Coordinates of C-alpha atoms in Angstrom, one line a residue:
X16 CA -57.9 105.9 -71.5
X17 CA -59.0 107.0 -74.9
X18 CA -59.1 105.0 -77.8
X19 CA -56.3 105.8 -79.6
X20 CA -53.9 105.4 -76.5
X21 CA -55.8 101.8 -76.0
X22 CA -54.8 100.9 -79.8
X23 CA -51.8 102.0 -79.2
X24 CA -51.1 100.1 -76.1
X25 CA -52.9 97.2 -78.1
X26 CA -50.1 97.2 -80.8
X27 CA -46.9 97.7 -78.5
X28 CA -48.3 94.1 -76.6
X29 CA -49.0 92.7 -80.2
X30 CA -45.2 93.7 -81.3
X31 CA -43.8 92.3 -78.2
X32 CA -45.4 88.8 -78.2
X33 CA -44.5 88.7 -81.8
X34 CA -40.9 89.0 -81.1
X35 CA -41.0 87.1 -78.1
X36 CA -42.8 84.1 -80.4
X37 CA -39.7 85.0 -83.3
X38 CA -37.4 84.6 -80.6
X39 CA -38.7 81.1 -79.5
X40 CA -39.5 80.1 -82.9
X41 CA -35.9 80.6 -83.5
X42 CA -34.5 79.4 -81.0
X43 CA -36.2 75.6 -81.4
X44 CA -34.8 75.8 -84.9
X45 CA -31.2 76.6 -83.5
X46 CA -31.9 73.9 -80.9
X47 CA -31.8 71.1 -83.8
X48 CA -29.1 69.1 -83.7
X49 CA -27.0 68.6 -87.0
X50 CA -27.4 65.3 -89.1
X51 CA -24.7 62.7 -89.6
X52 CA -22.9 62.8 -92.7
X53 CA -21.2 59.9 -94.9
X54 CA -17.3 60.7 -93.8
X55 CA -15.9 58.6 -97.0
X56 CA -18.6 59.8 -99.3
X57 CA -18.3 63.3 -98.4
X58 CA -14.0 63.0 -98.8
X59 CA -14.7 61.3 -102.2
X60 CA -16.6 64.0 -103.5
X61 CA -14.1 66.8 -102.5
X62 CA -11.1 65.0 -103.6
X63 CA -13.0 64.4 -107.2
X64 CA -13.6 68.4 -107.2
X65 CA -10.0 69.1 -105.5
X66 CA -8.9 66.9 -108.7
X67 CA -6.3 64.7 -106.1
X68 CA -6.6 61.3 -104.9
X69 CA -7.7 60.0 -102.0
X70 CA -4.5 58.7 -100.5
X71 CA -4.3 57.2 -96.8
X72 CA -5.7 59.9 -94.1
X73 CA -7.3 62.2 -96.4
X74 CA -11.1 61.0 -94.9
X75 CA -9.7 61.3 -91.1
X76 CA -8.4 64.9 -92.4
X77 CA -11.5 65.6 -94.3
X78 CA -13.6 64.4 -91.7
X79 CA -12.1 66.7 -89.1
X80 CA -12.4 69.8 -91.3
X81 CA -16.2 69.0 -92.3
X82 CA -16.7 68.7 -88.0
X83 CA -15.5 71.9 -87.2
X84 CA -17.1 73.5 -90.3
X85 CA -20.5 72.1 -89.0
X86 CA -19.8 73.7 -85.7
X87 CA -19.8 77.2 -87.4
X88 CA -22.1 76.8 -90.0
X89 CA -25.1 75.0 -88.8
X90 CA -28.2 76.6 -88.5
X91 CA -28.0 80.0 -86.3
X92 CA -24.1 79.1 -86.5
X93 CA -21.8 79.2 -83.9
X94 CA -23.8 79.9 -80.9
X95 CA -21.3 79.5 -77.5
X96 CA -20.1 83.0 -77.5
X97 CA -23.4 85.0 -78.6
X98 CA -23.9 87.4 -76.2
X99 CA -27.3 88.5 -77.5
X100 CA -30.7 86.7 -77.7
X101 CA -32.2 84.4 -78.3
X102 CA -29.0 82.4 -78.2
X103 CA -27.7 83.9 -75.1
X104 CA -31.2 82.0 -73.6
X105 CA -30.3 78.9 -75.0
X106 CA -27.7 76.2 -73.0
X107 CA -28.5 72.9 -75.3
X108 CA -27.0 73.6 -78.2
X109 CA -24.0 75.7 -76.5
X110 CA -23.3 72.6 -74.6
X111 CA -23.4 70.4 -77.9
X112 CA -21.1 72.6 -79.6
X113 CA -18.3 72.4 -76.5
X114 CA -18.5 68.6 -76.6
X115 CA -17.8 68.1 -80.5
X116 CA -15.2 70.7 -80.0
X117 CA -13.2 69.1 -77.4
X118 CA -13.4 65.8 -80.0
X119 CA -12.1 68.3 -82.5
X120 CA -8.9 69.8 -80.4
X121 CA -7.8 65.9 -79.1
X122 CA -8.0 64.7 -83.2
X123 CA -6.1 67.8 -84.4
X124 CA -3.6 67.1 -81.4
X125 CA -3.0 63.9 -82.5
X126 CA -3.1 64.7 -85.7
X127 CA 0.2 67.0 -85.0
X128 CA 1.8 65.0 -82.8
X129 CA 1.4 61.6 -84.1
X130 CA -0.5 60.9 -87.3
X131 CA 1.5 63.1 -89.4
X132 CA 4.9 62.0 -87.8
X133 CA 6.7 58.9 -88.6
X134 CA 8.7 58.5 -85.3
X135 CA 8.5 60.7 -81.5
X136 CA 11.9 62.4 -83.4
X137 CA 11.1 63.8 -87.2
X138 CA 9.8 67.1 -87.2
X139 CA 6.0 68.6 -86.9
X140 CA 4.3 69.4 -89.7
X141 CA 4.0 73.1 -90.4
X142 CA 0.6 73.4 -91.1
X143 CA -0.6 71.1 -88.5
X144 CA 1.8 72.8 -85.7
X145 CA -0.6 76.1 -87.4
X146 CA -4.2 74.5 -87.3
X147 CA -3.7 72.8 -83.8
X148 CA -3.7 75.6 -81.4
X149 CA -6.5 77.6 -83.2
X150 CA -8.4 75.6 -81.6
X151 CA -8.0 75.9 -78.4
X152 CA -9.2 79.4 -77.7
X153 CA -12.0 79.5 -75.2
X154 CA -14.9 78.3 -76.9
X155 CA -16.9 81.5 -75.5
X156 CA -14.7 84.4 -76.9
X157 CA -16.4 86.6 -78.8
X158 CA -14.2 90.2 -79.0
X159 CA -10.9 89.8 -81.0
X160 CA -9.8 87.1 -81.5
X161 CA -13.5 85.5 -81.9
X162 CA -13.9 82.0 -81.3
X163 CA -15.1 81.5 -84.7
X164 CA -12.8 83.0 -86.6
X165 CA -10.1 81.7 -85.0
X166 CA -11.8 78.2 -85.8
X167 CA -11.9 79.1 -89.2
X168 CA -7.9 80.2 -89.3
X169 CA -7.9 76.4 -88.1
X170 CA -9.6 75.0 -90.5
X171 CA -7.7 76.8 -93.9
X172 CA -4.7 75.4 -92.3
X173 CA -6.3 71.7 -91.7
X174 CA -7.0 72.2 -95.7
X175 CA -3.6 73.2 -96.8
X176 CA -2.7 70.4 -95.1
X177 CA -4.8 68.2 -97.1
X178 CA -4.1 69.4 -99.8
X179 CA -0.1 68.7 -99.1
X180 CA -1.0 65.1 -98.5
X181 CA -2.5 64.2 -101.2
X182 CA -0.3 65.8 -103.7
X183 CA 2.2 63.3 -104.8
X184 CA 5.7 65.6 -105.6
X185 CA 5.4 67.0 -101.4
X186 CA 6.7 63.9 -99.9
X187 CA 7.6 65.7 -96.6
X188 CA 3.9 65.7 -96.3
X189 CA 2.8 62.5 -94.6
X190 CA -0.3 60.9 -92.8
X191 CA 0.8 57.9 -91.1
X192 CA -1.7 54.8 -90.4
X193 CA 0.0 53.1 -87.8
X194 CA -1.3 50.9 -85.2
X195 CA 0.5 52.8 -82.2
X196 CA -0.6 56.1 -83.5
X197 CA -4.0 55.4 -83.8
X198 CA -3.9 54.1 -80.4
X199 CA -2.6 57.4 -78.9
X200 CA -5.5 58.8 -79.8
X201 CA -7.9 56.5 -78.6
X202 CA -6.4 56.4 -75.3
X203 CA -7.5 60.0 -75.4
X204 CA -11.0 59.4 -76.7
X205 CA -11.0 56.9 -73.6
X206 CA -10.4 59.6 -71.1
X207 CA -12.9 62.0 -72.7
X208 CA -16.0 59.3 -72.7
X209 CA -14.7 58.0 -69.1
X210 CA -15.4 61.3 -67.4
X211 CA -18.7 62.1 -69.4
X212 CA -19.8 58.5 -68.5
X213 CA -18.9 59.2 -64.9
X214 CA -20.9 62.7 -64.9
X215 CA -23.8 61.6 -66.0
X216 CA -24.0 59.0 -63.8
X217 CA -23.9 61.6 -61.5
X218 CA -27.2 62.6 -62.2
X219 CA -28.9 60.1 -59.9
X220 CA -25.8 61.4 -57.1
X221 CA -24.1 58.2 -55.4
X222 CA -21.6 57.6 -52.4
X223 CA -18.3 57.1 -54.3
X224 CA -15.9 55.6 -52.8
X225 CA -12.0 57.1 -53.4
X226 CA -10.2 54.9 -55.8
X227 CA -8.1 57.4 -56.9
X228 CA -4.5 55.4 -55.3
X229 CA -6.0 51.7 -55.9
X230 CA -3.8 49.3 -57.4
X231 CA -0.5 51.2 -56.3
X232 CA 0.9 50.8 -52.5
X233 CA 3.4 53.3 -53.0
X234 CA 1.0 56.0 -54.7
X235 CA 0.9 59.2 -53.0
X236 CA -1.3 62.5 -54.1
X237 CA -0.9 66.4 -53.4
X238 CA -3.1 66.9 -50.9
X239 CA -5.7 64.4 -48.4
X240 CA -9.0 63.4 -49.9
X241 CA -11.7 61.7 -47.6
X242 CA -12.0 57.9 -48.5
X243 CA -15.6 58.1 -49.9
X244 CA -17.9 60.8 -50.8
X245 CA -21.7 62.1 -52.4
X246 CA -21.5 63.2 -56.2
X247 CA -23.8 64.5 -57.5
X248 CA -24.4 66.9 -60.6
X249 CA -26.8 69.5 -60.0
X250 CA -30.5 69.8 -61.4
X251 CA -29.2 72.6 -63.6
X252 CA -26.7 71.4 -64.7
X253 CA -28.1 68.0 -65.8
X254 CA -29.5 68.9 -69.3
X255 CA -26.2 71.0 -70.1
X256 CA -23.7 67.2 -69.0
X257 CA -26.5 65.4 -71.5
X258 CA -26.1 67.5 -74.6
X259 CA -22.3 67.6 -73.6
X260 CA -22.0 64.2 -74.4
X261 CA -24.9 64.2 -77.7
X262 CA -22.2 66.7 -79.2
X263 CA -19.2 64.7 -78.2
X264 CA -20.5 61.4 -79.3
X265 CA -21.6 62.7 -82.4
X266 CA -18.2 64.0 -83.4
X267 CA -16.2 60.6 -82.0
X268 CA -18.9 58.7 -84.3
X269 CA -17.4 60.2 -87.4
X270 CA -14.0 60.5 -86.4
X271 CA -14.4 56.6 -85.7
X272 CA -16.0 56.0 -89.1
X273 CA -12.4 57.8 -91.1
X274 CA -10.7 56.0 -89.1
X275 CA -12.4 52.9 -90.1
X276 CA -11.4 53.6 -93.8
X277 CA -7.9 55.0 -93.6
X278 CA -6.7 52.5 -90.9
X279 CA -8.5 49.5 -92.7
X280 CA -5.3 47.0 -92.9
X281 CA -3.9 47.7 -89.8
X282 CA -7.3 47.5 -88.1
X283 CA -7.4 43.9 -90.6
X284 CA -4.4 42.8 -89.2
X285 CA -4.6 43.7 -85.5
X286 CA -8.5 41.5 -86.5
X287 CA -9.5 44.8 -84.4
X288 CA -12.3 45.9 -87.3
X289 CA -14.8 44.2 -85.5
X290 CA -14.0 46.0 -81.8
X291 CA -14.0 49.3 -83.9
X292 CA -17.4 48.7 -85.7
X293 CA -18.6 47.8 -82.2
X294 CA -18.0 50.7 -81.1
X295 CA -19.4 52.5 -83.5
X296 CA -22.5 50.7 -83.1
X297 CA -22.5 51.7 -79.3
X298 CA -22.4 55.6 -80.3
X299 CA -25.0 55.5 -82.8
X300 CA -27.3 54.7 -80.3
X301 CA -26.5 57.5 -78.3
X302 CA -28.0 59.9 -81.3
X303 CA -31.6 58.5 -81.2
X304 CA -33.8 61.0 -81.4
X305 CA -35.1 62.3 -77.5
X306 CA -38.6 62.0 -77.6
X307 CA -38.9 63.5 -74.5
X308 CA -39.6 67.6 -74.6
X309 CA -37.1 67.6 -71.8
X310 CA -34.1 65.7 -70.3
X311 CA -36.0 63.6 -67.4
X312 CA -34.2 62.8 -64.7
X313 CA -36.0 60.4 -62.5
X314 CA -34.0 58.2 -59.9
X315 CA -32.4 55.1 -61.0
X316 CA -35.3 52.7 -60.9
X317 CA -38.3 55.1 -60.0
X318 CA -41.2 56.0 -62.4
X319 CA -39.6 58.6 -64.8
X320 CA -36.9 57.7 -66.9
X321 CA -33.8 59.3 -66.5
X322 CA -31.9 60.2 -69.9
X323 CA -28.6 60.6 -68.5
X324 CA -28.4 57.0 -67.0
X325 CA -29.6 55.6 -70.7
X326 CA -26.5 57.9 -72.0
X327 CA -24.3 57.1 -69.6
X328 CA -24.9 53.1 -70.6
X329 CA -24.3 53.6 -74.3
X330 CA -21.1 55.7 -73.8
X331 CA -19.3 53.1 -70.9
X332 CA -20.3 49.7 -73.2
X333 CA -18.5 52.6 -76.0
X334 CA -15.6 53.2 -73.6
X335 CA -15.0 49.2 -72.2
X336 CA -14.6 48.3 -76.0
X337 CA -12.3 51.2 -77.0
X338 CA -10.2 50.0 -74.2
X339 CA -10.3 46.6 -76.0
X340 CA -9.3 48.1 -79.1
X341 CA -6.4 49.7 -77.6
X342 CA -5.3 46.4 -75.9
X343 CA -6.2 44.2 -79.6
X344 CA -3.7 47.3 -81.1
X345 CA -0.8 46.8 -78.4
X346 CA -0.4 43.4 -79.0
X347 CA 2.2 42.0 -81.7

């Protein structure tokens, strides 16, 4: 091999592990999760630059928006539906992303069906009944429709809407703080944290026994299930149920914050603050920073820790006092 050809060669492997480090480089940096923000700061400053006021469930609105806008906007942006690398490589962040957006389609569900309507029989708002269903694309499309930019159709209509709430001569536009209302929504926060709690778990794999007729004698289901059985998630999986539940949490933390502020007297009345703040308290813990340069997942009480159990504890103590708040919120 002459010389030339050997500097040539030379460079080609030079170019390539230069890309390949790019590639990594930029892919650590998409990795990093997006901060917390200050829900009733952030919905202060755009209603001072909107020039409107910041009447009841404009930070619950605003706080929504400002979610799905990080979804798409953070660095590397939207990454579930890439099809190219580095993102393609990557399963974290994806995996973060799809559990902040399934926060994001239960809170604009219940914002159509129940926060903007007085009673089960007035009407649907029009913008909501618009915004609500962009979301629920497949959060991996990427030929037309995209998954992004049928987010972002979502989100103009989530910002007509607030801006129709907070202008005082629409007064067919309404957001509703109401105890029973906010507790439809929690109920389905509750079913979302239940099965991420219960997947995690998984991580160490248990017998389980069926429970899935308990407390009804006259319960029947489709088809026979055997009365116990082993579940467990798989190795590959394990990282993917983890950053699942970092993304989900993170986007029930803020919901929960709005809906601290705009539910304040109800919550004051119901003396349910306290649950609420609780529970708030629970999910911050579940956005510590991971030390760890990967999920561990060591058996329950063997010599490596196992991140998933530590998650799954923050989220059920989350979701046995959001059932508490729903109970404090039934009563009279």
């Amino acid at each position: 091999m002459d010389h030339n050809t050997h500097n040539h060669m030379g460079k080609i492997w030079a170019g390539l592990v230069a890309v390949l480090l790019m590639g990594y480089g930029l892919a650590v940096y998409w990795s990093v999760e997006p901060e917390q923000f200050d829900v009733v700061g952030s919905a202060k400053r755009h209603a001072e630059q909107s020039n409107t006021q910041l009447v009841t469930g404009y930070v619950t609105t605003h706080t929504l928006i400002t979610v799905s806008q990080t979804l798409l906007d953070k660095p590397g942006g939207y990454l579930s539906n890439d099809v190219l690398p580095p993102s393609v490589m990557m399963d974290n962040m994806p995996a973060w992303e799809y559990g902040a957006l399934e926060m994001v389609r239960d809170m604009a569900l219940s914002m159509r069906k129940d926060f903007s309507r007085s009673q089960s029989q007035s009407t649907e708002h029009p913008s909501l009944k618009k915004a609500q269903p962009q979301f629920n694309i497949s959060s991996t499309a990427w030929l037309w429709p995209s998954a992004e930019g049928e987010y972002r159709t979502g989100i103009t209509h989530l910002n007509d809407y607030l801006l129709q709430i907070s202008n005082p001569a629409d007064q067919t536009s309404q957001f509703y703080a109401r105890a029973d209302n906010l507790r439809g929504w929690l109920k389905e926060a509750e079913k979302r944290m239940g099965s991420l709690s219960q997947r995690l778990s998984a991580s160490v794999g248990q017998d389980r026994l069926n429970t899935d007729l308990a407390g009804d004698s006259a319960a029947n289901q489709a088809t026979y299930a055997a009365n116990h059985h082993e579940v467990k998630t798989s190795w590959w999986k394990i990282d993917d149920v983890f950053y699942e539940s970092r993304g989900a949490t993170w986007a029930l933390l803020h919901f929960l914050r709005a809906v601290e502020y705009d539910f304040a007297d109800v919550l004051e009345k119901k003396n349910a603050k306290v649950s609420l703040q609780q529970i708030i308290r629970e999910l911050e813990a579940t956005q510590e920073t991971v030390w760890s340069p990967m999920i561990l997942n060591g058996s329950g009480f063997g010599l490596v820790a196992n991140h998933s159990l530590v998650m799954a504890n923050y989220i059920s103590r989350a979701n046995a006092a959001l059932i508490e708040l729903s109970e404090l919120l039934a009563q009279g």
